[in-house]
GROMACS .gro file of C-alpha atoms in nm:
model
  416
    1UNK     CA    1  -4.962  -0.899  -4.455
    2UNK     CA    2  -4.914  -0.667  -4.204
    3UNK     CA    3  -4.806  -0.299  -4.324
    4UNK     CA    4  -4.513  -0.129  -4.039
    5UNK     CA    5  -4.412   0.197  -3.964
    6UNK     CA    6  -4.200   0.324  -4.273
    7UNK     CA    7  -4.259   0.668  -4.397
    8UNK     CA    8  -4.050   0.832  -4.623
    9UNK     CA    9  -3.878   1.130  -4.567
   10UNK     CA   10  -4.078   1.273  -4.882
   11UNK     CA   11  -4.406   1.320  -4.683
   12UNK     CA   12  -4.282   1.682  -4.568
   13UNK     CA   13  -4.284   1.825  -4.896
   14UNK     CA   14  -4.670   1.794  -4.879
   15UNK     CA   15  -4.858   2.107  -4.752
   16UNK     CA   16  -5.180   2.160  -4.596
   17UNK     CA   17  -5.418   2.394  -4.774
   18UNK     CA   18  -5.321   2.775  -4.614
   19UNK     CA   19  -5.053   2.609  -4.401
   20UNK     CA   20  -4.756   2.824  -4.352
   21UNK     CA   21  -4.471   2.661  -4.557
   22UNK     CA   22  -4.053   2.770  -4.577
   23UNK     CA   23  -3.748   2.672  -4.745
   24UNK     CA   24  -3.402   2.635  -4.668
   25UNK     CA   25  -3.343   2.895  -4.929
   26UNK     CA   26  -3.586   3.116  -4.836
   27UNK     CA   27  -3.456   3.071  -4.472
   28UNK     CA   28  -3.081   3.194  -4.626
   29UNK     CA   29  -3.233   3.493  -4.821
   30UNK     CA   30  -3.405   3.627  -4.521
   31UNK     CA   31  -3.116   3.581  -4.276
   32UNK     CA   32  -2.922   3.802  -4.531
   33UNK     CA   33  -3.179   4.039  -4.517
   34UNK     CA   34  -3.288   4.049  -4.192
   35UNK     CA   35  -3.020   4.021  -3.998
   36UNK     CA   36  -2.877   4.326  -3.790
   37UNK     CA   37  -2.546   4.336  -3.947
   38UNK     CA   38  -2.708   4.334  -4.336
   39UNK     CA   39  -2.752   4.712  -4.213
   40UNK     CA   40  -2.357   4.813  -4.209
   41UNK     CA   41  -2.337   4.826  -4.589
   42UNK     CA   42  -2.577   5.027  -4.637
   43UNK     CA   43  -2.374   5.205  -4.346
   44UNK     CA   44  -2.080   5.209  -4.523
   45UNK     CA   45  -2.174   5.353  -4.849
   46UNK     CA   46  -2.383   5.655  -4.643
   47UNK     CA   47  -2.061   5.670  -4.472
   48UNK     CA   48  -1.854   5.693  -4.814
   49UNK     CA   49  -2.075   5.951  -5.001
   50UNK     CA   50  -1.991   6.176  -4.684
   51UNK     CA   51  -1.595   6.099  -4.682
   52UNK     CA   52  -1.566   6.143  -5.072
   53UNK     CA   53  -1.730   6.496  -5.078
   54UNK     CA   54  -1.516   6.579  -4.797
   55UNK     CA   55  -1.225   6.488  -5.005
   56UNK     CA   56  -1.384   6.686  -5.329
   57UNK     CA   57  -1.405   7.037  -5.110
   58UNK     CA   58  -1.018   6.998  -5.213
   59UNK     CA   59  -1.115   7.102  -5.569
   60UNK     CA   60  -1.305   7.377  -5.469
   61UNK     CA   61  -1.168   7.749  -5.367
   62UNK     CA   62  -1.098   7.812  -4.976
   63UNK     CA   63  -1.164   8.089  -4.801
   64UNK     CA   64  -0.958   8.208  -4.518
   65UNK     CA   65  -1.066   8.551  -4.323
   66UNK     CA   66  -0.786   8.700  -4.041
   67UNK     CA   67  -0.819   8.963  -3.839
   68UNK     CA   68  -0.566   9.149  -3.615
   69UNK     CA   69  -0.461   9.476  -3.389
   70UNK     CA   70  -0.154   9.485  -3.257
   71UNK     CA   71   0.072   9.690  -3.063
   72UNK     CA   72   0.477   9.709  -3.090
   73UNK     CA   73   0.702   9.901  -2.868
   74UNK     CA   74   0.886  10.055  -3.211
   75UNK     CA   75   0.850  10.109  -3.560
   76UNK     CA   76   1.057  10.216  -3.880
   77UNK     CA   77   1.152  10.517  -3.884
   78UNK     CA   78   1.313  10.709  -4.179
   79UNK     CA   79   1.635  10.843  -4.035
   80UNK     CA   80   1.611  11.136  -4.274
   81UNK     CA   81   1.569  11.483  -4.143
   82UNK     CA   82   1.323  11.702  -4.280
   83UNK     CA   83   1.096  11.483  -4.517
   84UNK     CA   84   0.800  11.502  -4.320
   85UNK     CA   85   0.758  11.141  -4.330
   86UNK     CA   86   0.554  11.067  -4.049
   87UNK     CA   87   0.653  10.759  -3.821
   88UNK     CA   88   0.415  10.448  -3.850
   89UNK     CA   89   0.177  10.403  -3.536
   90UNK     CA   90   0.268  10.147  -3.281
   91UNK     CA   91  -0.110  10.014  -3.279
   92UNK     CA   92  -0.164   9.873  -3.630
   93UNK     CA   93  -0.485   9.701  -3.740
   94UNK     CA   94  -0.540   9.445  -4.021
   95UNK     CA   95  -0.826   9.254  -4.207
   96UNK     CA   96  -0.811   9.012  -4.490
   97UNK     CA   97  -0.968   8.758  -4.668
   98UNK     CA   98  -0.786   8.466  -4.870
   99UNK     CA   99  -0.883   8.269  -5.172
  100UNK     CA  100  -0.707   7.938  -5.253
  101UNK     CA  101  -0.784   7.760  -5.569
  102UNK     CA  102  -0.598   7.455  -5.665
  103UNK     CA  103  -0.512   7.445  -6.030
  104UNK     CA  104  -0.330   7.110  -6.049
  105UNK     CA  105  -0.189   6.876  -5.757
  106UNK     CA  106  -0.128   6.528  -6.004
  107UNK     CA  107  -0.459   6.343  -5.961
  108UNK     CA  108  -0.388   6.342  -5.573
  109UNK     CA  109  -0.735   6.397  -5.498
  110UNK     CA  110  -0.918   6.169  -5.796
  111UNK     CA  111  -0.647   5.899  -5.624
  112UNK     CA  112  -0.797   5.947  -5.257
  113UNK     CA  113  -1.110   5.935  -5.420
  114UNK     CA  114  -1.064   5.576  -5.550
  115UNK     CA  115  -0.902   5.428  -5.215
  116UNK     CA  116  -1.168   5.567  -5.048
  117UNK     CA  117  -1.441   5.386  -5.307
  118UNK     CA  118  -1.170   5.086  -5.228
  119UNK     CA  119  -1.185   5.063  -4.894
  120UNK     CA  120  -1.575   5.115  -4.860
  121UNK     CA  121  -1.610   4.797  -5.101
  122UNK     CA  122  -1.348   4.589  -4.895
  123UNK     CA  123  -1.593   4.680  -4.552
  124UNK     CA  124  -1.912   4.585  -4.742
  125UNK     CA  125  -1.781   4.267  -4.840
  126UNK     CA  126  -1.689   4.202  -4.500
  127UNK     CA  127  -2.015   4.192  -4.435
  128UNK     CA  128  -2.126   3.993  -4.679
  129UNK     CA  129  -1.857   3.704  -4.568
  130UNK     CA  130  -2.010   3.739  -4.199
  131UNK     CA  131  -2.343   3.727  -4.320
  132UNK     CA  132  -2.270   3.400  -4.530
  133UNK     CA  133  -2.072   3.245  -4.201
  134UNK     CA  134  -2.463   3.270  -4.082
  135UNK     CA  135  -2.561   3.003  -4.297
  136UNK     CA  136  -2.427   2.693  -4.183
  137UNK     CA  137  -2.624   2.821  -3.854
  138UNK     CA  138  -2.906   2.822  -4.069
  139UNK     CA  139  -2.848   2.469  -4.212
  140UNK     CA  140  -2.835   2.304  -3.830
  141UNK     CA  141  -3.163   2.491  -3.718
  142UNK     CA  142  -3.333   2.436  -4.001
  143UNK     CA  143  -3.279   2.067  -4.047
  144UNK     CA  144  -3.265   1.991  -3.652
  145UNK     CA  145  -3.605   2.101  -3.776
  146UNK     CA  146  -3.698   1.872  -3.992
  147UNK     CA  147  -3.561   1.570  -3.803
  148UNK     CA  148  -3.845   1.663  -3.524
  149UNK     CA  149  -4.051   1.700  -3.787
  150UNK     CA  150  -3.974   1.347  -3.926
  151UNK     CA  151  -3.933   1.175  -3.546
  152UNK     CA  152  -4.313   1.330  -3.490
  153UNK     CA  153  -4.423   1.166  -3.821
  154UNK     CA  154  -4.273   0.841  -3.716
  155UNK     CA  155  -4.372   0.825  -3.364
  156UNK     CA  156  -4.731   0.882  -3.451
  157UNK     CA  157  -4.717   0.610  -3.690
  158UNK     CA  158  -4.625   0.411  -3.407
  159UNK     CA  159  -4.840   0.538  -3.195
  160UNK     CA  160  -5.076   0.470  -3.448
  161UNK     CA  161  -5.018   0.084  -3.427
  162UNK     CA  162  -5.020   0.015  -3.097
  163UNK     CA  163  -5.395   0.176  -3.075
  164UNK     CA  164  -5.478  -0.090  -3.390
  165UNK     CA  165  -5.265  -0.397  -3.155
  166UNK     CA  166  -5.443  -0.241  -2.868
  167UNK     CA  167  -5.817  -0.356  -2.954
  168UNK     CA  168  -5.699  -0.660  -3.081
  169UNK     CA  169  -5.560  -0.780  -2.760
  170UNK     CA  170  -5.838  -0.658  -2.579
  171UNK     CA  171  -6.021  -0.903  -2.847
  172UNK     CA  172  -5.815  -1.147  -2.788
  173UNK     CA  173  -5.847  -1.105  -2.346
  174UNK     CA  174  -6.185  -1.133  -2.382
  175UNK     CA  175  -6.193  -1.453  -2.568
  176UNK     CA  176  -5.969  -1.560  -2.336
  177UNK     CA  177  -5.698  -1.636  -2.635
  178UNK     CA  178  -5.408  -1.341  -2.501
  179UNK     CA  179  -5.343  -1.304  -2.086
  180UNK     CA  180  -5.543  -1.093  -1.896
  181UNK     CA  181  -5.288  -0.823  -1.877
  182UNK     CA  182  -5.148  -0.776  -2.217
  183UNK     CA  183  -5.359  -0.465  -2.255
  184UNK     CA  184  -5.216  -0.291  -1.967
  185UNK     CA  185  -4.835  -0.331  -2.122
  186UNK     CA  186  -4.941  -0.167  -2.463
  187UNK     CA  187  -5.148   0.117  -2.280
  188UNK     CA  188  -4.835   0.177  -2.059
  189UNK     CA  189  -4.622   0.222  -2.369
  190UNK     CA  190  -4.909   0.465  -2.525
  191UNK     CA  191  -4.834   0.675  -2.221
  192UNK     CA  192  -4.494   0.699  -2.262
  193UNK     CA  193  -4.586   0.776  -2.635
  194UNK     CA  194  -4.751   1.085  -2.497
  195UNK     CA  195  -4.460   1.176  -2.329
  196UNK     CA  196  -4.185   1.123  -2.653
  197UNK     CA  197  -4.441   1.359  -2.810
  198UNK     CA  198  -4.426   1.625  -2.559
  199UNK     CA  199  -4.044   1.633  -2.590
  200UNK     CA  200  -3.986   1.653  -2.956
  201UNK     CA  201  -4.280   1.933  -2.925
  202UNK     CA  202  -4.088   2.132  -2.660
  203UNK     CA  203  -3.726   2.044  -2.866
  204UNK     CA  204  -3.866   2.174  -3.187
  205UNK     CA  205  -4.083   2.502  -3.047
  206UNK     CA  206  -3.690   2.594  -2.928
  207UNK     CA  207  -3.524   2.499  -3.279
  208UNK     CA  208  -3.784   2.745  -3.472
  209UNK     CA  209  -3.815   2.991  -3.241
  210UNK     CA  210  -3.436   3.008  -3.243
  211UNK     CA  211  -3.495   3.031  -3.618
  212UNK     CA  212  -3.731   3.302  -3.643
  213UNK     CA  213  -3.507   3.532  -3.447
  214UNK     CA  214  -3.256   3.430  -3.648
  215UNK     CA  215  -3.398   3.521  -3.962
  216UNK     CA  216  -3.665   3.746  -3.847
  217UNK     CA  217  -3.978   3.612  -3.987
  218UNK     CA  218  -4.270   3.466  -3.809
  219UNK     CA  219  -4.250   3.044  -3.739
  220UNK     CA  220  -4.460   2.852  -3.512
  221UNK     CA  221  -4.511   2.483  -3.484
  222UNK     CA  222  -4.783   2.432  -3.766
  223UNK     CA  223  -4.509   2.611  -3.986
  224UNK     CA  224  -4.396   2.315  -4.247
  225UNK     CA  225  -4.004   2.316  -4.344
  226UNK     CA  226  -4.006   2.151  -4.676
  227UNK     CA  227  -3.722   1.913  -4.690
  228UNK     CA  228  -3.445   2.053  -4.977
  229UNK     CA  229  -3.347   1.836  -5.231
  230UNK     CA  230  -2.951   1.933  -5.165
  231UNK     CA  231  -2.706   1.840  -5.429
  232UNK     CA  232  -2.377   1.830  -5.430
  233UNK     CA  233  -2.160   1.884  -5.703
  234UNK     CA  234  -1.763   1.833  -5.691
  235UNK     CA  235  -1.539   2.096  -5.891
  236UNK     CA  236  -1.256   2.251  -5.790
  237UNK     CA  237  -1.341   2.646  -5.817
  238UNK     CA  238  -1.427   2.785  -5.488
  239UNK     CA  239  -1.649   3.092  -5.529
  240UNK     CA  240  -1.677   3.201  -5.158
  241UNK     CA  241  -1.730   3.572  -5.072
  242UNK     CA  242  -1.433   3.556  -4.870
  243UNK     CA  243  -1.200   3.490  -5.240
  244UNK     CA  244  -1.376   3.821  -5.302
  245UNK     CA  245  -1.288   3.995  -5.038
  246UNK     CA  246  -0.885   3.913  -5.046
  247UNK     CA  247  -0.919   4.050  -5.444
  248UNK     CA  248  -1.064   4.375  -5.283
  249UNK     CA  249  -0.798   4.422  -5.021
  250UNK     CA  250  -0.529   4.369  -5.304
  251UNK     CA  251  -0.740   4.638  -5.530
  252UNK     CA  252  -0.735   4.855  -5.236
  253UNK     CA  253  -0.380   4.833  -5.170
  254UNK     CA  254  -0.335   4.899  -5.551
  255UNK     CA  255  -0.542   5.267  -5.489
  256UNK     CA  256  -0.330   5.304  -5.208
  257UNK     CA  257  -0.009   5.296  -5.421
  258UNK     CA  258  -0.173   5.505  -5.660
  259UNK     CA  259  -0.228   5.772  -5.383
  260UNK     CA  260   0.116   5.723  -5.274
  261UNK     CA  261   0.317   5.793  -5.614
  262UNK     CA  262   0.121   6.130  -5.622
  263UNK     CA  263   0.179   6.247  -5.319
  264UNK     CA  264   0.532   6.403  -5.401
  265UNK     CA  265   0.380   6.560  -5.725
  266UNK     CA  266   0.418   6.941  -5.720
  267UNK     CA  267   0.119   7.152  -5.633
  268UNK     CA  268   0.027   7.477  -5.800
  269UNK     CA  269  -0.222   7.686  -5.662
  270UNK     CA  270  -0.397   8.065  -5.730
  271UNK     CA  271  -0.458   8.260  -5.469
  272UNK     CA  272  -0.609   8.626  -5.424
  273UNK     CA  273  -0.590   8.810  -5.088
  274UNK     CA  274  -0.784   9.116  -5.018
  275UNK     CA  275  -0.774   9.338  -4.715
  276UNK     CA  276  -0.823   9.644  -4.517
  277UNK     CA  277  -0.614   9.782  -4.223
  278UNK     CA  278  -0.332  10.034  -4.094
  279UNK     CA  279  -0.111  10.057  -4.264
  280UNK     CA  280  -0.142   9.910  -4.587
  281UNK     CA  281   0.044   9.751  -4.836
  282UNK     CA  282   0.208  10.106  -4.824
  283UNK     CA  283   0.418  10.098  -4.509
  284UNK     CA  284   0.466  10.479  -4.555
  285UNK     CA  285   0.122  10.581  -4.581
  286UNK     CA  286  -0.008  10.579  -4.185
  287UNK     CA  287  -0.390  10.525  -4.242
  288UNK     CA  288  -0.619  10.280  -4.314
  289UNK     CA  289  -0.623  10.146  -4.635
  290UNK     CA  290  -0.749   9.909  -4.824
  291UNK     CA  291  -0.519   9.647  -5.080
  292UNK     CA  292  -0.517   9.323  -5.278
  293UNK     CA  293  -0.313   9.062  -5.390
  294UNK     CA  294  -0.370   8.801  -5.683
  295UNK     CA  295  -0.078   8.568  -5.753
  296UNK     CA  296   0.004   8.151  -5.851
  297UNK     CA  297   0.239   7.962  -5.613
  298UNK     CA  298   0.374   7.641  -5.627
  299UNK     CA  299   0.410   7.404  -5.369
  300UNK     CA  300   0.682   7.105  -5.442
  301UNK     CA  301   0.808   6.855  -5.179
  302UNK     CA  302   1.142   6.758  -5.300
  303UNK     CA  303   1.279   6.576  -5.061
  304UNK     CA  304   1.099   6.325  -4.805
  305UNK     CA  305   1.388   6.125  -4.656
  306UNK     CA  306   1.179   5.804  -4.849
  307UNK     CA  307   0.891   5.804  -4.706
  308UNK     CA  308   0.726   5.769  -5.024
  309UNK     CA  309   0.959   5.499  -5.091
  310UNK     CA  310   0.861   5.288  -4.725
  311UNK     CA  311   0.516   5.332  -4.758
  312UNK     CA  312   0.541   5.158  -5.130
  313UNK     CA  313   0.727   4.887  -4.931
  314UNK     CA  314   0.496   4.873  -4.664
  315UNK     CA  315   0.200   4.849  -4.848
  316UNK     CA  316   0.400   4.593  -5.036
  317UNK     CA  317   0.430   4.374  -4.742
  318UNK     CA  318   0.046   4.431  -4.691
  319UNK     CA  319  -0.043   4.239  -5.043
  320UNK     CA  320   0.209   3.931  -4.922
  321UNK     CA  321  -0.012   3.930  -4.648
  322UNK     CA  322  -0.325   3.908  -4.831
  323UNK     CA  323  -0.187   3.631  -5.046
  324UNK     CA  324  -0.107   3.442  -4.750
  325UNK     CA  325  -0.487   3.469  -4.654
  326UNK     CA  326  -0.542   3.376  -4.983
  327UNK     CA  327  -0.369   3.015  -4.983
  328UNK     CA  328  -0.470   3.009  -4.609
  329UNK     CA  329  -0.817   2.980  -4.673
  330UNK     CA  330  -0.792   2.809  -4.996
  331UNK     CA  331  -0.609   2.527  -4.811
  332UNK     CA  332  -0.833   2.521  -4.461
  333UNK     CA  333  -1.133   2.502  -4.716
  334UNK     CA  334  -1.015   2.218  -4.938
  335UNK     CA  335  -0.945   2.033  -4.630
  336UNK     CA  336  -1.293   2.150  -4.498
  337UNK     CA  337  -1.420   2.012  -4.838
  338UNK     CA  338  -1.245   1.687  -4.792
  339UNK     CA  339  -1.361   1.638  -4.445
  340UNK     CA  340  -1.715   1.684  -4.581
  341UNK     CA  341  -1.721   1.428  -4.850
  342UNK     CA  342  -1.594   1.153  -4.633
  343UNK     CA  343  -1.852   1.234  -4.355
  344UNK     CA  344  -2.175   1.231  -4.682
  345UNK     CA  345  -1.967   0.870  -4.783
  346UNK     CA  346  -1.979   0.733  -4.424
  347UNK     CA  347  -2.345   0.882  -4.393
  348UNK     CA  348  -2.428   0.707  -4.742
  349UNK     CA  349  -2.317   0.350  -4.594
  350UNK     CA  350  -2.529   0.399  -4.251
  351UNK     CA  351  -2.858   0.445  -4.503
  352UNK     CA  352  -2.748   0.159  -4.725
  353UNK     CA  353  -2.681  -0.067  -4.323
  354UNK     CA  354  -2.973   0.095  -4.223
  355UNK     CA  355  -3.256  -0.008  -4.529
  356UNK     CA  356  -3.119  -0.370  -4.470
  357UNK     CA  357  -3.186  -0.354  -4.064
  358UNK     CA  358  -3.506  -0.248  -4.128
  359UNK     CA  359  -3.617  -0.548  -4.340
  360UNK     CA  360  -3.501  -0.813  -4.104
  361UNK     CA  361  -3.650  -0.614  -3.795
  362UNK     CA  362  -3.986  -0.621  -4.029
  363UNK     CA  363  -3.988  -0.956  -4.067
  364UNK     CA  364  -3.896  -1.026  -3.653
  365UNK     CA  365  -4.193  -0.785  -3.610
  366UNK     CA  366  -4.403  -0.985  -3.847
  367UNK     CA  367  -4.341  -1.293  -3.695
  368UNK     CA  368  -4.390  -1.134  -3.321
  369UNK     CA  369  -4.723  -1.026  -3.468
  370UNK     CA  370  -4.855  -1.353  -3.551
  371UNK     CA  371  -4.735  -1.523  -3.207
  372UNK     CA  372  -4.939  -1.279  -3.041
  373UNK     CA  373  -5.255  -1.369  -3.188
  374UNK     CA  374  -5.179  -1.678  -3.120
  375UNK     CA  375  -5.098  -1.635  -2.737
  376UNK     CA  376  -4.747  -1.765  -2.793
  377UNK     CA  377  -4.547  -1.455  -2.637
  378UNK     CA  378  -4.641  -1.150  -2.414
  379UNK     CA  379  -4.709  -0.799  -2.540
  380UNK     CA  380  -4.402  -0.698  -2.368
  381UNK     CA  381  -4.213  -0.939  -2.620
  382UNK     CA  382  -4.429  -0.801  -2.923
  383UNK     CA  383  -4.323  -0.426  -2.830
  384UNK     CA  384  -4.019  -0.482  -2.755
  385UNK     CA  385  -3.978  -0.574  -3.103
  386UNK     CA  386  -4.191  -0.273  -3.211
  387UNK     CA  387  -3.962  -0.046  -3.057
  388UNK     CA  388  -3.676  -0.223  -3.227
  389UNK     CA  389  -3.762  -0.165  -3.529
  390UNK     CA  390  -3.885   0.208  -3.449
  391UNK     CA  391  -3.578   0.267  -3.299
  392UNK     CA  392  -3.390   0.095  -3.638
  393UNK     CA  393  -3.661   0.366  -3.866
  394UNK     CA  394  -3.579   0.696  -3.694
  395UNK     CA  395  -3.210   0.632  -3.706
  396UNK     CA  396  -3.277   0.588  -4.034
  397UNK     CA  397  -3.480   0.920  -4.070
  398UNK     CA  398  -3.162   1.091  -3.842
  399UNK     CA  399  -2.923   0.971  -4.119
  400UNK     CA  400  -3.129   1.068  -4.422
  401UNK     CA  401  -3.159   1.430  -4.248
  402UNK     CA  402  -2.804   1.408  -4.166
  403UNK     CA  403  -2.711   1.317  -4.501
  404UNK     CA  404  -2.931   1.606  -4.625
  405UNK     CA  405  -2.728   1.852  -4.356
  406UNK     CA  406  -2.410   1.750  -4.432
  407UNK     CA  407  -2.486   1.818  -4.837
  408UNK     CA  408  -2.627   2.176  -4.764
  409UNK     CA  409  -2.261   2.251  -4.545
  410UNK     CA  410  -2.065   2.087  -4.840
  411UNK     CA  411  -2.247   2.334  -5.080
  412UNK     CA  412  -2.179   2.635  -4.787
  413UNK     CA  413  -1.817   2.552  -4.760
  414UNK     CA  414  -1.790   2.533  -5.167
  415UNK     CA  415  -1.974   2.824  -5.212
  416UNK     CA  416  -2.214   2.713  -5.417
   0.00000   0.00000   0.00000
């Protein structure tokens, strides 16, 4: 009996000895790696070491230097006759230098501390949710991929057994058992052969190359894409990065009310001022002096017409929102989810229609076989049932990699 064209989808995992070989997972590490934006985070927390010591300088003592001259058209005068008091001069000079040291302001600035840590981990996971979006990109490269890499498998085994039909109608011609131009038919459809191969070769150069870029890492055409063996596994917990991200906003906007209820909370402060100028602390000593001052103040804002009270409400509204976006996304998803099953069930039937196809078109083709040894029907007939059933084998191959693609975006929209 006759062996046809079959040939499992299996044969990719086999490598060549030093042949270049990738994953799909590999494929979604290094597109988190490699990928331009992967580069903000590290951004970010550059960008947060900078903002936070900004915001520590408030615990530290600030200096303040002024400097003066000035002249005024009068002065006090001391309207007392004969006390030799002498009048202050209209051009009067002053230097001084401030220290500010806060001794207590509430936790205000261990508060703007922590939104600021907040709102640096709300960008980075940003990122991280853009950078997992990449993946289903990933998954329709990657196993566009591996269909060319099947179809090329498929048509060579085709190719493969026209060459073996080929000399044995040429056998047949010359004993004068098959027409005279049988050969010509299959050495036309050899030609066209050549030409199927030169499009799935051109098709997949542009799928990996699109690839490589992608995830920045070298691919050519002798590169071998192992096919994944892509489970799926139903449960109801989501664990997207996204479900992270919504808990970080709502921490953030926690931090934020944090900063907010200190913000009112009285501030007491030292301070020391030391100068030197004319006239002094001493208004009735006209030369230049020099003078300090060391003292505590504090620094209470009792009354805000509520604006402490709005921005609570505000930032109120703000964590309604993120709920919303919460159940949002948890509902698109599910329905995502949903979407996905049905299309792996309908995908699951076309293999199941597609295994039995495939056994009647071998047994057509087995019969075709036989009548063309025998001289009973043209080589057109005989490949036109060769095609059938190559035709009926790579939509077979399509379905088992779309089967395989539409598990790997199940497991991408779970989170898994």
């Amino acid at each position: 009996m006759k062996r046809f064209i079959i040939i499992p989808i299996i044969l990719t995992t086999l490598t060549s000895i030093g042949q270049q070989s990738v994953t799909l997972e590999e494929c979604y590490r290094l597109v988190v790696e490699n990928y331009p934006l992967a580069r903000q985070s590290q951004l970010f927390e550059s960008q947060n070491n900078l903002d936070k010591a900004i915001i520590s300088n408030a615990k530290l003592p600030q200096f303040n230097f002024d400097a003066q001259a000035t002249y005024q058209t009068d002065v006090i005068e001391i309207p007392i006759p004969n006390t030799n008091i002498e009048p202050l001069n209209k051009d009067q000079y002053r230097a001084t230098l401030s220290v500010n040291q806060l001794i207590y302001n509430g936790g205000a600035t261990n508060a703007a501390l922590h939104v600021k840590s907040a709102q640096t981990k709300t960008k980075q996971k940003q990122v991280d949710v853009n950078l997992y979006q990449l993946k289903q990109q990933v998954n329709q490269l990657y196993f566009s991929i591996l269909l060319a890499q099947e179809s090329e498998l498929l048509l060579k085994a085709k190719q493969t057994q026209l060459e073996a039909k080929l000399k044995e109608v040429v056998s047949g011609i010359k004993y004068g058992v098959i027409l005279p131009t049988s050969d010509k038919v299959l050495e036309a459809e050899l030609l066209k052969i050549k030409q199927q191969f030169q499009e799935l070769e051109s098709n997949k150069t542009a799928l990996i190359e699109t690839l490589s870029q992608l995830i920045h890492q070298p691919l050519n055409a002798s590169t071998l894409f192992q096919n994944p063996l892509v489970e799926v596994q139903l449960q109801q917990d989501l664990n997207r990065p996204e479900l992270e991200l919504f808990q970080l906003k709502k921490d953030e906007i926690a931090q934020s009310e944090t900063l907010i209820s200190k913000q009112n909370t009285p501030k007491l402060l030292g301070f020391a001022t030391g100068g030197f100028g004319n006239p002094g602390l001493n208004m009735l000593d006209n030369s230049f002096q020099t003078f300090y001052t060391v003292g505590v103040k504090l620094n209470w804002n009792v009354f805000d017409w509520n604006s402490n009270k709005k921005q609570r409400q505000s930032l109120a509204i703000n964590k309604d929102i993120v709920d919303t976006e919460t159940e949002t996304f948890k509902l698109n998803t599910n329905i995502a989810l949903n979407q996905q099953q049905k299309e792996i069930d309908k995908i699951e039937g076309f293999i199941t229609s597609d295994l039995e196809i495939i056994n009647f078109r071998k047994e057509v083709l087995q019969t075709a076989d036989s009548q063309l040894k025998n001289g009973v029907i043209t080589s057109s007939a005989y490949i036109t049932e060769l095609t059938n059933l190559y035709e009926d084998e790579n939509t077979l191959v399509k379905h088992k990699i779309q089967l395989q693609l539409a598990k790997a975006n199940y497991n991408i929209i779970k989170g898994q």
